[in-house]
Short mmCIF file of C-alpha atoms and ligand atoms in Angstrom, two decimals:
data_model
loop_
_atom_site.label_atom_id
_atom_site.label_comp_id
_atom_site.label_asym_id
_atom_site.label_seq_id
_atom_site.Cartn_x
_atom_site.Cartn_y
_atom_site.Cartn_z
CA MET A 1 -17.74 0.81 13.06
CA ARG A 2 -15.44 3.66 11.84
CA GLU A 3 -16.36 7.05 13.29
CA ARG A 4 -15.77 10.34 14.96
CA LYS A 5 -17.81 10.97 18.78
CA SER A 6 -17.92 13.95 20.83
CA ASP A 7 -20.35 14.86 23.46
CA SER A 8 -20.65 18.38 21.68
CA TYR A 9 -21.25 19.87 18.08
CA VAL A 10 -21.91 22.77 16.26
CA ILE A 11 -24.44 23.29 13.94
CA GLU A 12 -22.89 24.08 10.43
CA PRO A 13 -25.34 26.79 8.53
CA GLU A 14 -26.30 25.48 5.38
CA ARG A 15 -24.56 26.92 2.55
CA LYS A 16 -24.26 26.97 -1.55
CA ILE A 17 -21.52 25.00 -2.59
CA PRO A 18 -20.38 25.75 -6.27
CA VAL A 19 -19.51 22.26 -8.14
CA ILE A 20 -16.28 22.70 -9.59
CA HIS A 21 -16.69 19.58 -11.92
CA GLU A 22 -19.16 17.28 -13.19
CA ALA A 23 -17.33 13.21 -14.58
CA ASP A 24 -18.22 9.96 -15.22
CA VAL A 25 -15.82 8.22 -12.78
CA CYS A 26 -14.43 10.36 -9.84
CA VAL A 27 -11.49 8.51 -7.74
CA VAL A 28 -10.60 10.23 -4.59
CA GLY A 29 -6.82 9.45 -3.33
CA GLY A 30 -3.97 9.20 -5.85
CA SER A 31 -1.50 6.51 -4.80
CA ALA A 32 -1.14 4.15 -7.91
CA THR A 33 -4.06 2.68 -7.08
CA GLY A 34 -5.97 5.60 -7.18
CA VAL A 35 -4.20 6.85 -10.58
CA PHE A 36 -4.57 3.30 -12.24
CA ALA A 37 -7.92 3.64 -11.77
CA ALA A 38 -8.07 6.54 -12.82
CA VAL A 39 -5.79 5.66 -16.40
CA ARG A 40 -7.74 2.16 -17.67
CA ALA A 41 -11.58 4.06 -16.71
CA ALA A 42 -10.40 7.41 -18.62
CA ARG A 43 -8.69 4.98 -21.45
CA LEU A 44 -11.86 3.04 -21.74
CA GLY A 45 -13.36 6.49 -22.74
CA ALA A 46 -14.76 7.72 -18.73
CA LYS A 47 -14.56 11.61 -18.20
CA VAL A 48 -12.48 11.16 -15.04
CA VAL A 49 -11.58 13.13 -12.07
CA ILE A 50 -9.19 12.45 -9.45
CA VAL A 51 -8.59 13.98 -6.40
CA GLU A 52 -5.12 13.43 -4.08
CA CYS A 53 -4.60 15.54 -0.59
CA GLN A 54 -0.91 15.28 -0.87
CA ASN A 55 0.95 17.62 -3.59
CA SER A 56 1.90 14.55 -5.66
CA PHE A 57 0.87 11.02 -7.19
CA GLY A 58 2.07 7.43 -5.65
CA GLY A 59 0.73 7.58 -1.97
CA VAL A 60 3.62 4.73 0.27
CA ALA A 61 5.95 4.58 -3.39
CA THR A 62 6.81 8.29 -3.46
CA ASN A 63 6.00 9.95 -0.91
CA GLY A 64 6.25 7.42 2.15
CA LEU A 65 9.51 6.70 0.10
CA VAL A 66 8.64 2.90 -0.65
CA SER A 67 10.25 2.89 -3.78
CA LEU A 68 9.55 -0.79 -5.28
CA TRP A 69 7.33 -3.02 -6.30
CA HIS A 70 7.35 -6.29 -6.53
CA SER A 71 7.46 -9.29 -9.70
CA PHE A 72 5.53 -9.36 -12.41
CA TYR A 73 6.63 -13.45 -12.80
CA ASP A 74 5.86 -16.23 -10.24
CA VAL A 75 7.82 -17.84 -7.76
CA GLU A 76 9.40 -20.26 -10.15
CA GLY A 77 10.47 -17.00 -12.10
CA LYS A 78 8.99 -18.66 -15.20
CA LYS A 79 5.68 -17.18 -16.50
CA GLN A 80 4.46 -13.58 -16.19
CA ILE A 81 1.58 -13.23 -14.34
CA ILE A 82 1.43 -9.24 -13.73
CA ALA A 83 1.66 -6.30 -16.76
CA GLY A 84 -0.76 -3.74 -17.06
CA LEU A 85 -0.18 -0.45 -16.45
CA SER A 86 2.50 -1.07 -13.23
CA GLU A 87 4.81 -2.98 -16.30
CA GLU A 88 3.87 0.05 -18.51
CA VAL A 89 5.34 2.85 -16.39
CA LEU A 90 7.99 1.39 -14.93
CA SER A 91 9.55 0.87 -17.76
CA ARG A 92 9.26 4.88 -18.54
CA LEU A 93 11.41 5.63 -15.81
CA SER A 94 15.10 6.15 -16.34
CA GLU A 95 16.44 4.22 -13.12
CA ILE A 96 15.08 1.23 -12.38
CA ASP A 97 17.04 -1.60 -11.16
CA TYR A 98 15.01 -5.35 -10.21
CA ARG A 99 16.81 -7.76 -8.31
CA THR A 100 15.60 -11.68 -7.58
CA GLY A 101 15.56 -13.80 -4.68
CA PRO A 102 12.68 -13.75 -2.30
CA GLY A 103 10.28 -11.19 -2.51
CA SER A 104 11.78 -9.96 -6.68
CA SER A 105 11.66 -6.77 -6.73
CA HIS A 106 11.60 -4.14 -8.95
CA PHE A 107 13.45 -0.64 -6.88
CA PHE A 108 13.32 2.73 -8.19
CA ASN A 109 13.96 6.53 -7.63
CA PRO A 110 10.35 7.82 -5.67
CA ASN A 111 10.89 11.39 -7.19
CA GLU A 112 11.02 10.26 -11.06
CA LEU A 113 7.84 8.21 -10.44
CA LYS A 114 5.77 11.47 -9.19
CA ILE A 115 6.86 12.65 -12.51
CA GLU A 116 5.56 9.75 -14.76
CA LEU A 117 2.31 9.24 -12.72
CA ASP A 118 1.54 12.68 -13.23
CA ALA A 119 2.31 12.06 -17.17
CA VAL A 120 0.08 8.97 -17.46
CA LEU A 121 -2.55 10.85 -15.71
CA LYS A 122 -2.36 13.93 -18.24
CA GLU A 123 -2.15 11.81 -20.95
CA ALA A 124 -5.20 10.00 -20.30
CA GLY A 125 -7.11 13.13 -20.42
CA VAL A 126 -7.53 12.96 -16.57
CA LYS A 127 -8.93 16.34 -14.61
CA ILE A 128 -6.44 16.30 -11.71
CA TYR A 129 -6.84 18.50 -8.46
CA LEU A 130 -3.95 17.94 -5.68
CA HIS A 131 -3.70 19.81 -2.31
CA THR A 132 -7.44 18.72 -2.20
CA PHE A 133 -8.79 17.05 0.79
CA TYR A 134 -12.40 15.05 -0.05
CA THR A 135 -14.44 15.85 3.18
CA GLY A 136 -17.88 14.38 2.23
CA LEU A 137 -20.56 13.47 0.19
CA THR A 138 -24.41 13.28 -0.84
CA LEU A 139 -26.57 10.60 -1.78
CA ASP A 140 -29.80 10.13 -3.54
CA GLY A 141 -31.32 7.02 -2.42
CA ASP A 142 -28.40 3.88 -2.74
CA ARG A 143 -26.50 6.43 -5.01
CA ILE A 144 -23.76 8.69 -4.20
CA THR A 145 -24.46 11.84 -6.52
CA SER A 146 -21.72 14.35 -5.39
CA ILE A 147 -18.57 14.47 -2.88
CA PHE A 148 -16.93 17.88 -1.11
CA VAL A 149 -13.51 18.28 -1.56
CA GLU A 150 -11.26 21.50 0.02
CA ASN A 151 -8.75 23.53 -1.59
CA LYS A 152 -7.09 26.78 -1.65
CA ASP A 153 -10.25 27.69 -3.47
CA GLY A 154 -12.14 26.57 -0.62
CA ARG A 155 -15.12 23.99 -0.57
CA GLY A 156 -16.57 22.60 -3.65
CA ALA A 157 -18.64 19.81 -5.11
CA ILE A 158 -17.34 17.36 -7.52
CA LYS A 159 -20.45 15.45 -9.19
CA ALA A 160 -19.94 12.42 -11.04
CA LYS A 161 -21.88 8.81 -11.98
CA PHE A 162 -19.03 6.41 -10.11
CA PHE A 163 -17.00 6.90 -7.09
CA ILE A 164 -13.90 4.62 -6.43
CA ASP A 165 -12.74 5.41 -2.94
CA ALA A 166 -8.51 4.88 -3.07
CA THR A 167 -8.10 6.98 0.11
CA GLY A 168 -5.94 3.75 1.84
CA ASP A 169 -8.78 4.37 5.50
CA GLY A 170 -11.55 4.11 2.90
CA ASP A 171 -12.86 8.27 3.72
CA LEU A 172 -15.70 7.30 1.40
CA CYS A 173 -16.79 3.95 3.13
CA ARG A 174 -16.55 5.53 6.64
CA ASP A 175 -19.05 8.49 5.28
CA LEU A 176 -21.27 6.06 4.21
CA GLY A 177 -21.69 3.83 6.68
CA ILE A 178 -20.47 0.50 4.71
CA GLU A 179 -19.60 -1.79 7.68
CA SER A 180 -15.74 -2.08 8.78
CA TYR A 181 -13.90 -3.98 11.34
CA VAL A 182 -10.44 -4.11 12.61
CA ASN A 183 -8.40 -6.91 12.49
CA ASP A 184 -6.47 -8.32 15.86
CA ASN A 185 -3.12 -7.07 14.94
CA ILE A 186 -3.27 -3.98 13.07
CA GLN A 187 -0.07 -3.88 11.12
CA PRO A 188 1.73 -0.63 12.74
CA PRO A 189 2.83 2.12 10.61
CA SER A 190 6.24 2.96 9.69
CA ALA A 191 7.89 6.67 9.04
CA VAL A 192 10.80 6.35 6.08
CA TYR A 193 13.51 8.28 5.97
CA MET A 194 16.74 8.58 3.59
CA MET A 195 19.81 7.80 5.31
CA GLN A 196 23.14 8.60 4.03
CA GLY A 197 26.05 6.65 4.81
CA THR A 198 26.23 3.40 4.03
CA LYS A 199 30.17 2.35 3.53
CA ASP A 200 29.76 0.03 6.60
CA ASP A 201 31.96 -2.36 5.86
CA GLU A 202 33.98 -2.10 9.04
CA ARG A 203 31.06 -2.14 11.15
CA LYS A 204 29.64 -5.13 9.41
CA ARG A 205 32.55 -7.28 9.95
CA GLU A 206 32.34 -6.71 13.44
CA PHE A 207 28.87 -7.39 13.48
CA GLY A 208 30.24 -10.98 12.08
CA ILE A 209 27.10 -9.60 9.13
CA LYS A 210 27.43 -10.03 5.45
CA PHE A 211 28.06 -7.30 2.80
CA ASN A 212 24.22 -6.99 1.45
CA GLU A 213 22.89 -7.30 4.95
CA ASP A 214 22.08 -4.10 6.72
CA ILE A 215 23.67 -2.89 9.59
CA VAL A 216 21.03 -0.56 11.33
CA PRO A 217 18.78 -3.27 13.23
CA PRO A 218 22.18 -5.33 15.17
CA MET A 219 23.15 -1.68 15.99
CA ILE A 220 19.39 -0.90 17.41
CA GLN A 221 19.62 -4.23 19.65
CA ARG A 222 22.91 -3.68 20.88
CA HIS A 223 22.57 0.38 21.34
CA GLY A 224 19.42 1.44 20.19
CA LYS A 225 18.61 0.80 24.53
CA GLU A 226 21.00 4.19 24.97
CA PHE A 227 18.80 6.31 22.24
CA GLY A 228 15.61 5.26 23.36
CA LEU A 229 15.45 2.52 20.49
CA GLU A 230 12.70 0.53 21.59
CA PRO A 231 14.00 -3.57 19.74
CA ASP A 232 12.70 -2.81 15.67
CA TRP A 233 13.09 -5.50 12.76
CA GLY A 234 13.52 -2.17 10.32
CA TRP A 235 14.97 -2.92 6.65
CA ASP A 236 16.80 -0.26 4.30
CA THR A 237 17.30 -1.32 0.58
CA TYR A 238 19.29 1.28 -1.43
CA ILE A 239 18.11 3.56 -4.32
CA PRO A 240 19.46 2.92 -8.00
CA GLY A 241 21.01 5.91 -9.68
CA ILE A 242 21.97 6.96 -6.56
CA HIS A 243 25.18 6.75 -3.77
CA ASN A 244 25.55 5.97 -0.72
CA ILE A 245 21.78 6.92 0.60
CA HIS A 246 19.43 4.46 1.69
CA PHE A 247 16.23 4.61 2.27
CA ARG A 248 15.01 3.13 6.33
CA ALA A 249 12.26 1.55 7.51
CA ASP A 250 13.28 0.63 11.66
CA THR A 251 10.16 3.15 13.06
CA HIS A 252 7.72 1.49 13.84
CA VAL A 253 5.42 2.86 16.41
CA PHE A 254 3.48 0.27 17.69
CA GLY A 255 -0.14 1.18 19.58
CA PHE A 256 -1.75 2.99 16.82
CA ASN A 257 -5.02 3.47 14.79
CA LEU A 258 -3.90 6.00 12.52
CA ALA A 259 -7.51 6.50 10.82
CA HIS A 260 -7.81 8.71 13.29
CA ALA A 261 -6.81 12.18 13.59
CA ASP A 262 -4.78 12.50 17.36
CA ASP A 263 -3.53 9.10 15.75
CA LEU A 264 -1.61 9.68 13.37
CA THR A 265 -0.35 13.60 14.46
CA GLU A 266 0.95 11.02 17.40
CA ALA A 267 2.85 8.84 15.07
CA GLU A 268 4.36 11.14 13.09
CA ILE A 269 6.07 12.88 15.62
CA ILE A 270 7.25 9.34 17.35
CA GLY A 271 8.15 8.36 13.90
CA ARG A 272 10.22 11.72 13.14
CA GLU A 273 11.55 11.63 16.55
CA LYS A 274 13.03 8.37 15.96
CA MET A 275 14.41 8.37 13.34
CA ARG A 276 16.77 11.02 14.86
CA LYS A 277 17.72 8.89 17.37
CA VAL A 278 19.04 6.05 14.56
CA ILE A 279 20.94 8.91 13.40
CA ARG A 280 22.92 10.15 16.25
CA MET A 281 23.08 6.53 16.89
CA MET A 282 24.95 5.54 14.06
CA ARG A 283 27.19 9.18 14.77
CA LYS A 284 28.36 7.38 17.80
CA TYR A 285 28.92 3.47 16.83
CA GLY A 286 28.81 3.96 12.99
CA ASN A 287 32.14 3.85 11.08
CA PRO A 288 33.84 6.85 12.31
CA ASP A 289 34.80 7.47 8.26
CA GLU A 290 31.49 8.21 7.50
CA THR A 291 28.98 10.80 7.47
CA TYR A 292 25.50 9.88 8.67
CA ALA A 293 22.31 12.06 7.85
CA LEU A 294 18.81 12.31 7.60
CA VAL A 295 18.24 13.66 3.90
CA ASN A 296 15.09 12.92 3.75
CA ILE A 297 11.50 12.65 5.28
CA CYS A 298 8.70 10.92 4.12
CA SER A 299 6.03 13.08 3.42
CA TYR A 300 3.37 11.54 5.58
CA ILE A 301 4.23 8.43 7.64
CA GLY A 302 3.66 4.92 5.94
CA ILE A 303 0.42 3.43 6.73
CA ARG A 304 -0.23 -0.18 6.47
CA ASP A 305 -2.99 -0.97 8.24
CA THR A 306 -6.34 0.51 9.73
CA TYR A 307 -9.84 -0.45 8.35
CA HIS A 308 -11.06 -2.60 6.23
CA TYR A 309 -14.92 -2.62 4.87
CA LYS A 310 -17.25 -5.62 4.21
CA THR A 311 -17.98 -7.24 0.53
CA LYS A 312 -19.20 -9.81 -0.90
CA TYR A 313 -16.29 -11.83 -0.09
CA ARG A 314 -13.33 -11.90 2.34
CA ALA A 315 -9.78 -12.26 1.08
CA ASP A 316 -8.75 -16.14 2.34
CA HIS A 317 -4.90 -16.61 3.55
CA MET A 318 -5.94 -20.32 2.80
CA GLU A 319 -7.02 -19.86 -0.31
CA LEU A 320 -4.02 -17.66 -1.39
CA LEU A 321 -1.84 -20.45 -0.56
CA LEU A 322 -3.12 -22.95 -1.60
CA GLY A 323 -3.63 -21.34 -5.21
CA LYS A 324 -7.28 -21.13 -5.80
CA ARG A 325 -7.88 -20.09 -9.25
CA TYR A 326 -11.45 -18.12 -10.29
CA ASP A 327 -13.08 -17.11 -13.85
CA ASP A 328 -13.02 -13.52 -12.43
CA VAL A 329 -9.66 -13.08 -11.59
CA ILE A 330 -8.88 -9.81 -11.17
CA LEU A 331 -5.40 -10.06 -9.31
CA ASN A 332 -2.20 -12.36 -9.70
CA GLY A 333 0.40 -12.24 -6.51
CA THR A 334 3.27 -14.01 -4.84
CA TYR A 335 3.93 -11.77 -2.61
CA ASP A 336 4.60 -14.06 1.05
CA VAL A 337 1.74 -13.88 3.34
CA ASP A 338 4.04 -11.04 5.25
CA VAL A 339 2.47 -9.73 8.79
CA HIS A 340 4.41 -7.07 11.18
CA GLN A 341 2.65 -8.39 14.94
CA ALA A 342 2.14 -6.04 16.74
CA ASP A 343 4.68 -6.22 19.12
CA SER A 344 6.81 -9.12 18.17
CA GLY A 345 8.83 -9.72 14.97
CA ILE A 346 7.78 -10.54 11.68
CA GLN A 347 6.45 -13.38 10.08
CA PHE A 348 6.28 -14.72 6.73
CA MET A 349 3.98 -17.98 5.19
CA ARG A 350 5.24 -18.49 1.22
CA LEU A 351 3.46 -20.77 -1.32
CA ASN A 352 6.06 -23.32 -1.27
CA GLY A 353 5.21 -24.01 2.68
CA GLU A 354 8.44 -22.20 4.21
CA CYS A 355 6.94 -20.18 7.31
CA THR A 356 10.05 -17.79 8.66
CA THR A 357 9.44 -15.54 11.90
CA GLU A 358 11.97 -12.68 12.66
CA TYR A 359 12.19 -11.72 16.02
CA THR A 360 13.20 -8.26 17.17
CA ASP A 361 15.91 -9.71 19.52
CA GLY A 362 17.46 -10.80 16.00
CA THR A 363 16.29 -14.94 16.29
CA ARG A 364 14.86 -16.44 13.42
CA VAL A 365 12.47 -19.71 13.20
CA VAL A 366 11.53 -21.57 10.10
CA THR A 367 8.78 -24.30 10.07
CA ASN A 368 6.96 -25.65 7.52
CA TRP A 369 3.14 -24.70 7.34
CA ARG A 370 2.07 -27.23 4.88
CA LYS A 371 3.59 -30.10 6.91
CA ASP A 372 1.79 -28.25 10.04
CA MET A 373 -1.22 -28.63 8.17
CA GLY A 374 -0.86 -32.16 6.98
CA LEU A 375 -0.24 -31.43 3.54
CA PRO A 376 1.99 -32.84 1.18
CA THR A 377 5.82 -30.83 1.25
CA GLU A 378 7.15 -32.00 -1.84
CA GLY A 379 5.98 -32.40 -5.55
CA PRO A 380 3.43 -29.14 -7.84
CA MET A 381 2.56 -26.48 -5.64
CA PRO A 382 1.26 -23.53 -6.47
CA THR A 383 3.50 -20.75 -7.74
CA TYR A 384 0.82 -17.33 -7.67
CA TYR A 385 -2.15 -16.74 -6.14
CA SER A 386 -5.41 -15.49 -7.30
CA LEU A 387 -8.53 -13.03 -6.02
CA PRO A 388 -11.79 -13.20 -7.84
CA PHE A 389 -13.78 -9.62 -8.70
CA ARG A 390 -16.38 -10.46 -5.51
CA VAL A 391 -13.61 -9.02 -2.91
CA LEU A 392 -14.69 -5.69 -4.23
CA VAL A 393 -17.78 -6.08 -4.58
CA GLN A 394 -20.15 -4.19 -1.62
CA GLU A 395 -24.13 -4.45 -1.29
CA LYS A 396 -24.88 -1.31 0.50
CA ILE A 397 -24.31 1.53 -2.51
CA GLU A 398 -24.70 1.03 -5.82
CA ASN A 399 -22.11 3.35 -7.34
CA VAL A 400 -18.93 3.20 -5.06
CA ILE A 401 -16.01 0.84 -5.36
CA ALA A 402 -13.23 0.61 -2.26
CA ALA A 403 -9.47 0.14 -4.35
CA GLY A 404 -6.19 -0.51 -1.55
CA ARG A 405 -5.30 -1.58 1.89
CA MET A 406 -8.95 -1.39 3.25
CA ILE A 407 -9.81 -4.56 1.10
CA ASN A 408 -11.77 -7.32 2.61
CA ALA A 409 -8.96 -9.80 4.19
CA ASP A 410 -8.54 -12.04 6.96
CA GLN A 411 -5.28 -10.88 8.71
CA GLU A 412 -2.30 -13.52 6.85
CA ALA A 413 -4.41 -12.30 3.19
CA PHE A 414 -4.46 -9.22 4.10
CA GLY A 415 -0.37 -9.39 4.15
CA ALA A 416 0.46 -10.51 1.51
CA LEU A 417 -2.38 -8.24 -0.88
CA ARG A 418 -1.48 -5.64 0.64
CA VAL A 419 1.77 -4.52 -1.51
CA MET A 420 1.65 -2.27 -4.44
CA ILE A 421 1.83 -4.81 -7.33
CA ASN A 422 -1.42 -6.17 -5.66
CA LEU A 423 -3.22 -2.88 -5.32
CA ASN A 424 -2.19 -1.69 -8.12
CA GLN A 425 -4.22 -4.66 -9.96
CA ILE A 426 -7.26 -3.57 -8.16
CA GLY A 427 -7.28 -0.49 -8.86
CA GLU A 428 -6.98 -1.12 -12.46
CA ALA A 429 -9.63 -3.66 -11.93
CA SER A 430 -11.50 -0.80 -9.87
CA GLY A 431 -11.76 1.80 -13.10
CA VAL A 432 -12.35 -0.73 -15.80
CA ALA A 433 -14.97 -1.99 -13.14
CA ALA A 434 -16.59 1.95 -12.89
CA TYR A 435 -16.24 2.27 -16.35
CA LEU A 436 -18.15 -1.06 -17.31
CA ALA A 437 -21.29 0.29 -14.56
CA ILE A 438 -21.46 3.41 -16.54
CA ASP A 439 -21.84 1.93 -19.77
CA GLN A 440 -24.28 -0.89 -18.80
CA ASN A 441 -26.11 1.42 -16.95
CA LYS A 442 -26.14 -1.25 -13.71
CA SER A 443 -24.96 -1.21 -9.86
CA VAL A 444 -21.61 -2.52 -9.15
CA ARG A 445 -23.64 -5.79 -7.93
CA GLU A 446 -25.29 -6.21 -10.46
CA LEU A 447 -21.63 -6.27 -12.81
CA ASP A 448 -20.44 -9.61 -14.85
CA GLY A 449 -17.34 -10.54 -12.81
CA VAL A 450 -16.71 -12.41 -15.22
CA GLU A 451 -16.75 -9.85 -18.12
CA VAL A 452 -14.45 -7.15 -15.89
CA ALA A 453 -11.85 -10.03 -16.08
CA LYS A 454 -12.20 -10.04 -19.43
CA LEU A 455 -11.80 -6.03 -20.20
CA LEU A 456 -8.83 -5.40 -17.65
CA ALA A 457 -7.52 -8.45 -19.67
CA ARG A 458 -7.58 -6.72 -22.44
CA GLY A 459 -5.22 -4.03 -20.87
CA GLY A 460 -2.47 -6.52 -19.77
CA SER A 461 -3.70 -7.32 -16.23
CA ALA A 462 -3.82 -9.96 -14.25
CA ASN A 463 -5.60 -12.72 -17.09
CA ILE A 464 -2.78 -12.69 -19.10
CA CYS A 465 -1.27 -16.38 -18.21
C1 FAD B 501 7.09 1.44 5.92
C2 FAD B 501 5.87 0.63 4.52
C3 FAD B 501 6.85 -0.56 4.02
C4 FAD B 501 6.38 -1.05 3.15
N1 FAD B 501 6.86 -1.43 2.28
C5 FAD B 501 6.47 -2.27 0.91
C6 FAD B 501 6.72 -2.90 -0.13
O1 FAD B 501 8.63 -2.92 -0.22
N2 FAD B 501 6.52 -3.34 -1.36
C7 FAD B 501 5.12 -3.09 -1.28
O2 FAD B 501 4.73 -3.25 -2.75
N3 FAD B 501 4.24 -2.35 -0.60
C8 FAD B 501 4.67 -2.14 0.56
N4 FAD B 501 4.04 -1.62 1.97
C9 FAD B 501 2.60 -1.38 1.97
C10 FAD B 501 2.54 -0.53 0.67
O3 FAD B 501 2.81 0.06 0.50
C11 FAD B 501 0.93 -0.33 0.81
O4 FAD B 501 -0.23 -1.25 1.50
C12 FAD B 501 -0.18 0.70 -0.34
O5 FAD B 501 1.12 1.97 -0.77
C13 FAD B 501 -1.43 1.15 0.03
O6 FAD B 501 -1.82 1.13 -0.96
P1 FAD B 501 -3.37 2.30 -1.22
O7 FAD B 501 -3.45 2.87 -2.99
O8 FAD B 501 -4.55 1.66 -0.66
O9 FAD B 501 -2.88 3.47 0.36
P2 FAD B 501 -2.18 4.55 -0.27
O10 FAD B 501 -0.80 4.16 -0.53
O11 FAD B 501 -1.79 5.17 1.30
O12 FAD B 501 -2.97 5.71 -0.65
C14 FAD B 501 -3.81 6.27 -0.43
C15 FAD B 501 -3.67 7.79 -1.20
O13 FAD B 501 -5.28 8.25 -1.20
C16 FAD B 501 -4.87 10.05 -0.88
N5 FAD B 501 -5.78 10.27 0.37
C17 FAD B 501 -6.35 9.74 1.26
N6 FAD B 501 -7.21 10.31 1.94
C18 FAD B 501 -7.69 11.40 1.80
C19 FAD B 501 -8.24 12.40 1.34
N7 FAD B 501 -9.51 12.31 2.25
N8 FAD B 501 -8.90 13.36 0.55
C20 FAD B 501 -7.88 13.03 -0.93
N9 FAD B 501 -7.05 12.60 -0.79
C21 FAD B 501 -7.07 11.64 0.36
C22 FAD B 501 -3.32 10.19 0.44
O14 FAD B 501 -2.86 10.93 -0.03
C23 FAD B 501 -2.76 9.03 -0.37
O15 FAD B 501 -2.14 9.02 -1.93
C24 FAD B 501 4.73 -0.89 2.96
C25 FAD B 501 4.14 -0.44 3.08
C26 FAD B 501 4.56 0.40 4.31
C27 FAD B 501 3.83 1.56 5.68
#
């Protein structure tokens, strides 16, 4: 169970907290998951407020510098399976590039996305609080009545009829005592940075790697020890419209659970130190004609995995990989089961049966999970997976949904669902469900999932095939 324990306590004196805002729906956490929840509820007519502790929206996609969302199409690239706000917002960006292949993705400039997320919220009439931390809540029976926030004005309360916990770690769920768990292998965080210096063709030839492959991981294998870098299977990608600067993610920080303050602090410092070591290594062993520099550091470390909270349905990787369909579909996706092992490497399981494991020493093992399970390896196979609404339905509190990486999922299913194109859809579904709960005066567990799916589809999400 996620909670803070101590042997020593102080009693907080009772005090009056001013109500700073009242709304129908209050969204806490403003990655695209939270923003899309807020916008969908507001477009349906709800009065919505959103609270974000950073200075901008977008979460890992912007402040974490991971500026890519995966494909809107099935694995064959023939059928569009995702639309909604992900498609709408990307179409508003001026610097966007789509690359096909395994893990087909839209690449964008994270700074542009920040500005566009501000704009969609404003246009939808959502009340915005930036630099504002959620710190606690009040309950009346099984209903949340208000949340407490802290910002430059001090402590304030926000009242609402329905709450969406989009904090990633599930901070409201923690305070509500909703049953939580961590997976055996908590996927490690990575501190992402932007590095200047990509003209390393000579070095690539020397290392025998292709032009479009990344030079830094083999460099870390060969020279990392000298700089105190442990083997890593990091990756990089370019940013459209920007030259000679890539974002890099070869800074996994192992052995921490970043939903806890001390772990978070320690991991931030280790992550930044790793970035500096990579730059120093590149200056010594990279292309001598290149000027390697640390251009930008994520404003907080990228967190993949902490706590998960129990709901009516736990996402199951075999149901995903076998393409099970649901009437109350709220999400379609194709991203592989992608599990960053705590210490050994990264494993991908694909819908077509391929299973690839890449180890930190650079070796790669390819097997077929369908063959291993005695399933046919030829003939028709699912080209995308889906998820039902009940994955969002917890049964303890009437008026809250947790939307984001705290999703109830087995370890492998989480490896697929955790990507942004998937969580964006979960955000939209939460916003629609919040609106319906208020409109029909129902608790979240009384909602009809098929009705949620139908209203969601009218906004272009999930059920568009
Ligand atoms: C290094 C890395 C690489 C990745 N690569 C990819 C990739 O290539 N493609 C992809 O699609 N996905 C990728 N992922 C996964 C994906 O980015 C995350 O799973 C996803 O962003 C999680 O979204 P979320 O909304 O649940 O949480 P977050 O993005 O963590 O958002 C939570 C938001 O809530 C705010 N918040 C938290 N607590 C509070 C509070 N108490 N009060 C107010 N606000 C609060 C945070 O500031 C943040 O804005 C990657 C993740 C990492 C870490």
